[in-house]
mmCIF file of C-alpha atoms in Angstrom:
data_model
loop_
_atom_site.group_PDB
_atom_site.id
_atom_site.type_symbol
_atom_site.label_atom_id
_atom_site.label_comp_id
_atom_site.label_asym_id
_atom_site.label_seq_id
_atom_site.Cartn_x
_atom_site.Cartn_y
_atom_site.Cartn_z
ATOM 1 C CA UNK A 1 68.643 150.190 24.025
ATOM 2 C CA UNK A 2 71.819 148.112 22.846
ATOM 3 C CA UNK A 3 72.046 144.459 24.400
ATOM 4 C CA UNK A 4 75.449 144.019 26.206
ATOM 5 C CA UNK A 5 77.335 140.870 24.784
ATOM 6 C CA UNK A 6 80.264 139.656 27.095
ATOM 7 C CA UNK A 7 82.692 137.578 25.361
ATOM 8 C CA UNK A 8 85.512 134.999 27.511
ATOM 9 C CA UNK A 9 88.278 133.543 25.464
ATOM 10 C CA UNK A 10 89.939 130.403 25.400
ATOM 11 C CA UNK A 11 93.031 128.894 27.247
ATOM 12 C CA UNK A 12 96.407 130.561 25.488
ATOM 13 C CA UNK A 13 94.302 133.163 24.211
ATOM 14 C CA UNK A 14 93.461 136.578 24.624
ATOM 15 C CA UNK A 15 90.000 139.035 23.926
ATOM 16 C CA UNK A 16 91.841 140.627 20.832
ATOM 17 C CA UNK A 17 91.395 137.434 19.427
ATOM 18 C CA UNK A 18 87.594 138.274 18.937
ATOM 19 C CA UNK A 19 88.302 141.950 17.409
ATOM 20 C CA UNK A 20 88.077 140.034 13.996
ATOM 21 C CA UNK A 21 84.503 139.913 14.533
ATOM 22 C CA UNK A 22 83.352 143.419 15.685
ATOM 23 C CA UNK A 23 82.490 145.252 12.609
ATOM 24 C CA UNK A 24 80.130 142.462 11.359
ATOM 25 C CA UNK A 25 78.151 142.240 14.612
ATOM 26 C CA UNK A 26 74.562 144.109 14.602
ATOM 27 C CA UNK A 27 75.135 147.708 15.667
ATOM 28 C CA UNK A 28 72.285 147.500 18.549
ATOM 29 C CA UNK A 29 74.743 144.680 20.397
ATOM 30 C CA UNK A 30 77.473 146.271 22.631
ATOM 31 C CA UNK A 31 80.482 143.500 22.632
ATOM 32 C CA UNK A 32 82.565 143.498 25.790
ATOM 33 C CA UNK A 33 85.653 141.679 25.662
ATOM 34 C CA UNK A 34 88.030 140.754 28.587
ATOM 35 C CA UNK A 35 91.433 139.678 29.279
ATOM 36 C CA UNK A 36 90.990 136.200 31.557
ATOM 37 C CA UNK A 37 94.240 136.612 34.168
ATOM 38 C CA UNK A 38 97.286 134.464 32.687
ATOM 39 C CA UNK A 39 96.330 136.223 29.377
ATOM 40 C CA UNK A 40 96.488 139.451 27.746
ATOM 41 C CA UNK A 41 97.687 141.997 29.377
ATOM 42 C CA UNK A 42 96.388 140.232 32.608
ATOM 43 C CA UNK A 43 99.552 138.689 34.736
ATOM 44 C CA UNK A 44 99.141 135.557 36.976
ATOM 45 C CA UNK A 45 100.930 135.923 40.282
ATOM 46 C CA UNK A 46 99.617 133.113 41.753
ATOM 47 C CA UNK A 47 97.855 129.379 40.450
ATOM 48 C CA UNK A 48 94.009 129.972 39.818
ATOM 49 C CA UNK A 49 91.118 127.968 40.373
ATOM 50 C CA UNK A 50 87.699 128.268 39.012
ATOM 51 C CA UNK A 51 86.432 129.870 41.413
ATOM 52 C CA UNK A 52 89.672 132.675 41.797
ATOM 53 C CA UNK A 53 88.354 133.337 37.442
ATOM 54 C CA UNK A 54 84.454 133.504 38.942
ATOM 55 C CA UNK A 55 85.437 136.366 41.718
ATOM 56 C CA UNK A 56 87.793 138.799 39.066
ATOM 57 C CA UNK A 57 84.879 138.118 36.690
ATOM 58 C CA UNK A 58 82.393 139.491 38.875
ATOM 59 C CA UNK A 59 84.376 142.119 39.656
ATOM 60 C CA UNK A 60 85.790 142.806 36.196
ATOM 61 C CA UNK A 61 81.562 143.388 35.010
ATOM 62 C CA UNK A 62 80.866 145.456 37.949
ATOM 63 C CA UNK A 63 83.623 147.807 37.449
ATOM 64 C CA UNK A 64 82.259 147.825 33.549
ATOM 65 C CA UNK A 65 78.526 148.663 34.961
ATOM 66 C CA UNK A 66 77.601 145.508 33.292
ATOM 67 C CA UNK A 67 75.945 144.266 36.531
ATOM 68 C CA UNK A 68 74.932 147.471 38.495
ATOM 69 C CA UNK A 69 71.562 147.609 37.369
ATOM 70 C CA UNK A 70 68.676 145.676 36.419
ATOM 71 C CA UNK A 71 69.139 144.700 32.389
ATOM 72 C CA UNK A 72 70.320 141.502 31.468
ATOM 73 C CA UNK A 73 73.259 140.368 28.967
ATOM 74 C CA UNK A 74 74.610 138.248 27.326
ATOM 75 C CA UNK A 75 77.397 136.074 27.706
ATOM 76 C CA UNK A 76 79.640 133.716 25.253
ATOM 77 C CA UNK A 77 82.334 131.990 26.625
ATOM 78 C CA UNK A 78 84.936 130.215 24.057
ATOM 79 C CA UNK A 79 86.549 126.697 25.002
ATOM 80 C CA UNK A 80 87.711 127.067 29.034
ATOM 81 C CA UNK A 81 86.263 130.288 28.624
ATOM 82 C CA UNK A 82 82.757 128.493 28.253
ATOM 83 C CA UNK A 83 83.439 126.973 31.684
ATOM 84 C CA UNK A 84 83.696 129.954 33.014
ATOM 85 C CA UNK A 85 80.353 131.113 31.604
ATOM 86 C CA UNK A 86 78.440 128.249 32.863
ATOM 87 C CA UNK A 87 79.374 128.343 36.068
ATOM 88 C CA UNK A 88 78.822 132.200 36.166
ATOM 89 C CA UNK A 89 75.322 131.664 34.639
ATOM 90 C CA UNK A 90 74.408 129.163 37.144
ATOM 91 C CA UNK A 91 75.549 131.475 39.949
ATOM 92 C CA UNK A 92 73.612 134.163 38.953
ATOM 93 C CA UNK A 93 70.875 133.123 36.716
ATOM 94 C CA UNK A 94 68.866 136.282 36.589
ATOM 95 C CA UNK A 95 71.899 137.966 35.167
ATOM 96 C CA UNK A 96 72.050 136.259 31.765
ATOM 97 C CA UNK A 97 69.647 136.565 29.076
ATOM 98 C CA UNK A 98 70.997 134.007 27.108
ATOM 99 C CA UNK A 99 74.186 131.950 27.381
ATOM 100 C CA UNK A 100 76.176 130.700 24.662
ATOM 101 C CA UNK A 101 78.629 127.950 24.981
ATOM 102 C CA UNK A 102 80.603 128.018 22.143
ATOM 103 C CA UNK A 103 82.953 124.568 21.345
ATOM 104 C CA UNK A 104 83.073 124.529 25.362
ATOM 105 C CA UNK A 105 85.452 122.910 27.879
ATOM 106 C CA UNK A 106 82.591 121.608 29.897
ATOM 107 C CA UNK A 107 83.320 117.730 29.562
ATOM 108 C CA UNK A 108 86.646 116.808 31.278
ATOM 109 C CA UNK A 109 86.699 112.928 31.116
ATOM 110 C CA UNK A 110 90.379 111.240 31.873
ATOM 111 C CA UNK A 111 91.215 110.202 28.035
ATOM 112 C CA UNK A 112 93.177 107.448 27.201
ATOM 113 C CA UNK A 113 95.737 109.594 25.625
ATOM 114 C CA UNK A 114 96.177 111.223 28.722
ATOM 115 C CA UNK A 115 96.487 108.215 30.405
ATOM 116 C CA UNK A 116 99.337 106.617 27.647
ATOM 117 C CA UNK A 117 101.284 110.242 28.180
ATOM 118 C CA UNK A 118 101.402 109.841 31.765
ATOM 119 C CA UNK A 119 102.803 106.306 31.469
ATOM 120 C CA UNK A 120 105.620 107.544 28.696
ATOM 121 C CA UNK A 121 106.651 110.821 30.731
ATOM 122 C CA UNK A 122 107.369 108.545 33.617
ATOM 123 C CA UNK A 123 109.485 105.791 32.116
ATOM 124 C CA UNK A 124 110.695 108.365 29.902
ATOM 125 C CA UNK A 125 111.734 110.772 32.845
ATOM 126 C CA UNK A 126 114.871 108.540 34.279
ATOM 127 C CA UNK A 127 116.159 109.527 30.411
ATOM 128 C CA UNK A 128 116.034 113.021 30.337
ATOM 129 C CA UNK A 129 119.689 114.078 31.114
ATOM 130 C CA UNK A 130 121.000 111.943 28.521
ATOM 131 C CA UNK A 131 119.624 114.120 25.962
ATOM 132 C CA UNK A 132 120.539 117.961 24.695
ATOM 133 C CA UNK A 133 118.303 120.498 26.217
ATOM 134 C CA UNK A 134 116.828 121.174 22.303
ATOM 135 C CA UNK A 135 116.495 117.436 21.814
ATOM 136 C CA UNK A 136 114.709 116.729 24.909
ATOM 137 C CA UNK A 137 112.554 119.796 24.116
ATOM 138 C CA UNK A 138 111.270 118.873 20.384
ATOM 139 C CA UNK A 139 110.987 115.112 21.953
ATOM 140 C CA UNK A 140 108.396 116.699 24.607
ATOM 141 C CA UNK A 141 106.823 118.793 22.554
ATOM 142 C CA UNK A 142 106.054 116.453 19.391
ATOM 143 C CA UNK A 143 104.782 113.732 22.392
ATOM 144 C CA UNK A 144 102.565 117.000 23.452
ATOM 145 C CA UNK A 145 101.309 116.845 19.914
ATOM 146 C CA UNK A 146 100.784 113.711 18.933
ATOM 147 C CA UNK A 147 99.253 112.298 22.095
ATOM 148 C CA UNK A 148 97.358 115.029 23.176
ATOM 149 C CA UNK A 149 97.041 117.134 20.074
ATOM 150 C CA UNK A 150 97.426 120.072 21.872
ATOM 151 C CA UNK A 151 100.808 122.026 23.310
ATOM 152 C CA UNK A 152 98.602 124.001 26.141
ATOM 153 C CA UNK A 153 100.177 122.188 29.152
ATOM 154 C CA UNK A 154 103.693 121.909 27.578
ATOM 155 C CA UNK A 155 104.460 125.342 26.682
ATOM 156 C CA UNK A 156 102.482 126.879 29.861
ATOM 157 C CA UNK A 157 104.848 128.414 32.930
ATOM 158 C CA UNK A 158 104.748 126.659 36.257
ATOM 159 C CA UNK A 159 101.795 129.064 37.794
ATOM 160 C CA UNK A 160 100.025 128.050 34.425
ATOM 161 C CA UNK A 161 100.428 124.378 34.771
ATOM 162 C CA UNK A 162 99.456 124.337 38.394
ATOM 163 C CA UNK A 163 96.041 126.445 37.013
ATOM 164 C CA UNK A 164 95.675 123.798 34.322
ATOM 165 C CA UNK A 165 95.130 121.199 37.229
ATOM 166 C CA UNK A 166 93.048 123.049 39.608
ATOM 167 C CA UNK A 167 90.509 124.857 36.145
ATOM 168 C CA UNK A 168 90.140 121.172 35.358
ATOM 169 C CA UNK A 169 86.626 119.721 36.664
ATOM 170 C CA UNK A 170 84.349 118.507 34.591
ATOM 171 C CA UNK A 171 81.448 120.091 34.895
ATOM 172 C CA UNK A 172 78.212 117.489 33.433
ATOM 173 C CA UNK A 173 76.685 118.101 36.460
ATOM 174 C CA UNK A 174 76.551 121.972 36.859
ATOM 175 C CA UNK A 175 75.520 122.044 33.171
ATOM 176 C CA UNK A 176 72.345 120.070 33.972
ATOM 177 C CA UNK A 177 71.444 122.687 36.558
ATOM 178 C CA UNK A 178 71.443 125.821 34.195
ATOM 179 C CA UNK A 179 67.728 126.851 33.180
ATOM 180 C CA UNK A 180 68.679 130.023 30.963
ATOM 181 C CA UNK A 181 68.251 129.861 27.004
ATOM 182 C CA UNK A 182 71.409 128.039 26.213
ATOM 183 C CA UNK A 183 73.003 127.945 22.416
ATOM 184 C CA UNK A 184 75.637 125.412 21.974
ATOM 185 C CA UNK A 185 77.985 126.853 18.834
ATOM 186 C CA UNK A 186 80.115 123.799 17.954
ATOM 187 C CA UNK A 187 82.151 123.221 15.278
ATOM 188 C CA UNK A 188 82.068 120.081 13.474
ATOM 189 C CA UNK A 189 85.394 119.648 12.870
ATOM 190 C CA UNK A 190 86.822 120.639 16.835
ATOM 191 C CA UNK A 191 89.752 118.256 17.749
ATOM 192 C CA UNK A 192 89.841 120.034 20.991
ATOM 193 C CA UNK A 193 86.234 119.678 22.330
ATOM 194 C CA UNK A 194 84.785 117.557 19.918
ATOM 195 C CA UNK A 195 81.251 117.729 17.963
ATOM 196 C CA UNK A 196 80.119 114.501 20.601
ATOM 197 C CA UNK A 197 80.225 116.910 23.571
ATOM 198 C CA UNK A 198 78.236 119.550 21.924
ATOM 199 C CA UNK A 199 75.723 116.713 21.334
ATOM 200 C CA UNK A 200 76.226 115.691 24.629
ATOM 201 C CA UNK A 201 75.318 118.741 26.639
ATOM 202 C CA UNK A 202 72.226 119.073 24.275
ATOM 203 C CA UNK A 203 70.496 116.258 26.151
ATOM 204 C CA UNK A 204 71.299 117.061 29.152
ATOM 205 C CA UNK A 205 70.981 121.138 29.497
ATOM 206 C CA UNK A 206 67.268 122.035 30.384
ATOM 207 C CA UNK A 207 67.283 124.807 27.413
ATOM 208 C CA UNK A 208 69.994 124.198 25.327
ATOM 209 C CA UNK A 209 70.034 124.094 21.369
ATOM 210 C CA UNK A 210 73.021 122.765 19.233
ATOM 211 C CA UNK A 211 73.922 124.727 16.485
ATOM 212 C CA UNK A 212 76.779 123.089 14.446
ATOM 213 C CA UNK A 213 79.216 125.113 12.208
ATOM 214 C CA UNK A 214 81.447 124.233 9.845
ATOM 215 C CA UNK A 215 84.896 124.672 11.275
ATOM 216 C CA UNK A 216 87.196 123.467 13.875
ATOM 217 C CA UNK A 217 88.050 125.089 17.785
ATOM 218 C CA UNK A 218 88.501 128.918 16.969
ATOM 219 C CA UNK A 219 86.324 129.156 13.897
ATOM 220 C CA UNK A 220 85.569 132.770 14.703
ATOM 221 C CA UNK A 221 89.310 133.205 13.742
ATOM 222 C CA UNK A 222 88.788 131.078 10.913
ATOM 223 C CA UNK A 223 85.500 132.816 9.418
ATOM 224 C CA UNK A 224 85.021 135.848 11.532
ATOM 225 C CA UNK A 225 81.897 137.413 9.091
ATOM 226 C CA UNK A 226 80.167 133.713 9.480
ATOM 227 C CA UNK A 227 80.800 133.606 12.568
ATOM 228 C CA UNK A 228 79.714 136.985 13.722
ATOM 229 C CA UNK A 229 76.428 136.433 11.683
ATOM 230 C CA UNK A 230 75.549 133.014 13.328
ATOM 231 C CA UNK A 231 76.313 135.289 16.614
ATOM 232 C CA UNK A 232 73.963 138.197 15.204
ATOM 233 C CA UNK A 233 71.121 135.490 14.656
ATOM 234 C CA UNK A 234 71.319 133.669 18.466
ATOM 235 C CA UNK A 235 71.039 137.052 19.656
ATOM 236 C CA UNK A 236 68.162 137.958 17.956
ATOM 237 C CA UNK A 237 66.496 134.931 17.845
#
């Protein structure tokens, strides 16, 4: 009987971003990828929480059969993606098989570079009509870059930014509380959710092992045969 692999993508992503990895994974593993809404081919009419993603999730594997009978799969969730799968797994436990938290958004700590951002966007903001509208725009978007290192929030609509502040929680807390077989997949060289948090959630998750790759945030982009054979060997294992 094939094993049923569920796969959540990342913020600004999208499932087809893991079709790089299908023909190298084990042909006894059924991969089922999904659209997260705000992505894809998914719209966003209105701001999401965590819990708004839990709900079309559960609905999204029912409708699939994934959850209408008795056999347990497996679920990977990438980045804010990996949120998601932790808080599913801890909802329904006897679900999951094994969980895989791959370079995961589960550690939201205020940074200081979020911190020094907020303090420039408001003395900055008084400013902002003295500039061209393409000025002002590379100006935002290279402080987006070098402060944060990311342009997520910055190039996001207004229903996406409002999501961006209600998806995030840290979540230290609900990751002690998981008791399935956990893998953490982290990349060693992750600017986004670095190597330390992967460590992190190690000691703290009940049943969680840290298996460290060599590659950044979306390393299954990056290597998808390496990746989908480190994959092949936590589901096996």
């Amino acid at each position: 009987m094939k094993k049923n692999l569920v796969i959540l993508h990342g913020w600004r992503s999208k499932s087809q971003s893991f079709e790089s990895i299908l023909d190298y994974i084990d042909k006894n593993i059924k991969v089922i990828l999904i659209d997260l809404p705000g992505f894809g081919n998914v719209p966003l009419e209105r701001p999401y929480g965590l819990e708004d993603y839990l709900v079309y999730l559960e609905k999204f594997l029912e409708e699939k059969s994934i959850t209408k009978n008795s056999e347990k799969f497996l679920i990977l969730g990438h980045s804010f993606g990996g949120a998601l799968a932790l808080l599913y797994t801890l909802k329904n436990p006897e679900k999951i098989e094994k969980l895989i938290l791959y370079n995961a958004a589960i550690l939201r700590p205020e940074s200081l570079k979020i911190k020094i951002l907020n303090f420039l966007i408001k003395i900055f903001k008084p400013f902002e009509k003295l500039f061209p509208k393409k000025i002002l725009f590379l100006i935002k978007k290279i402080f987006y870059k070098l402060i944060v290192g990311s342009y997520d929030y910055f190039l996001s609509d207004e229903i996406l930014k409002e999501t961006m502040k209600k998806i995030k929680k840290d979540l230290r807390e609900e990751a002690k509380l998981v008791k399935n077989k956990t893998y953490l997949l982290w990349g060693k060289n992750d600017k986004i959710t670095p190597l330390w948090q992967g460590k992190y959630l190690e000691k703290i998750m009940p049943k969680a092992k840290l298996i460290i790759v060599d590659g950044g945030h979306s390393f299954h982009k990056e290597k998808p045969e390496e990746f989908a054979k480190i994959l092949n060997e936590i589901i096996n294992d």
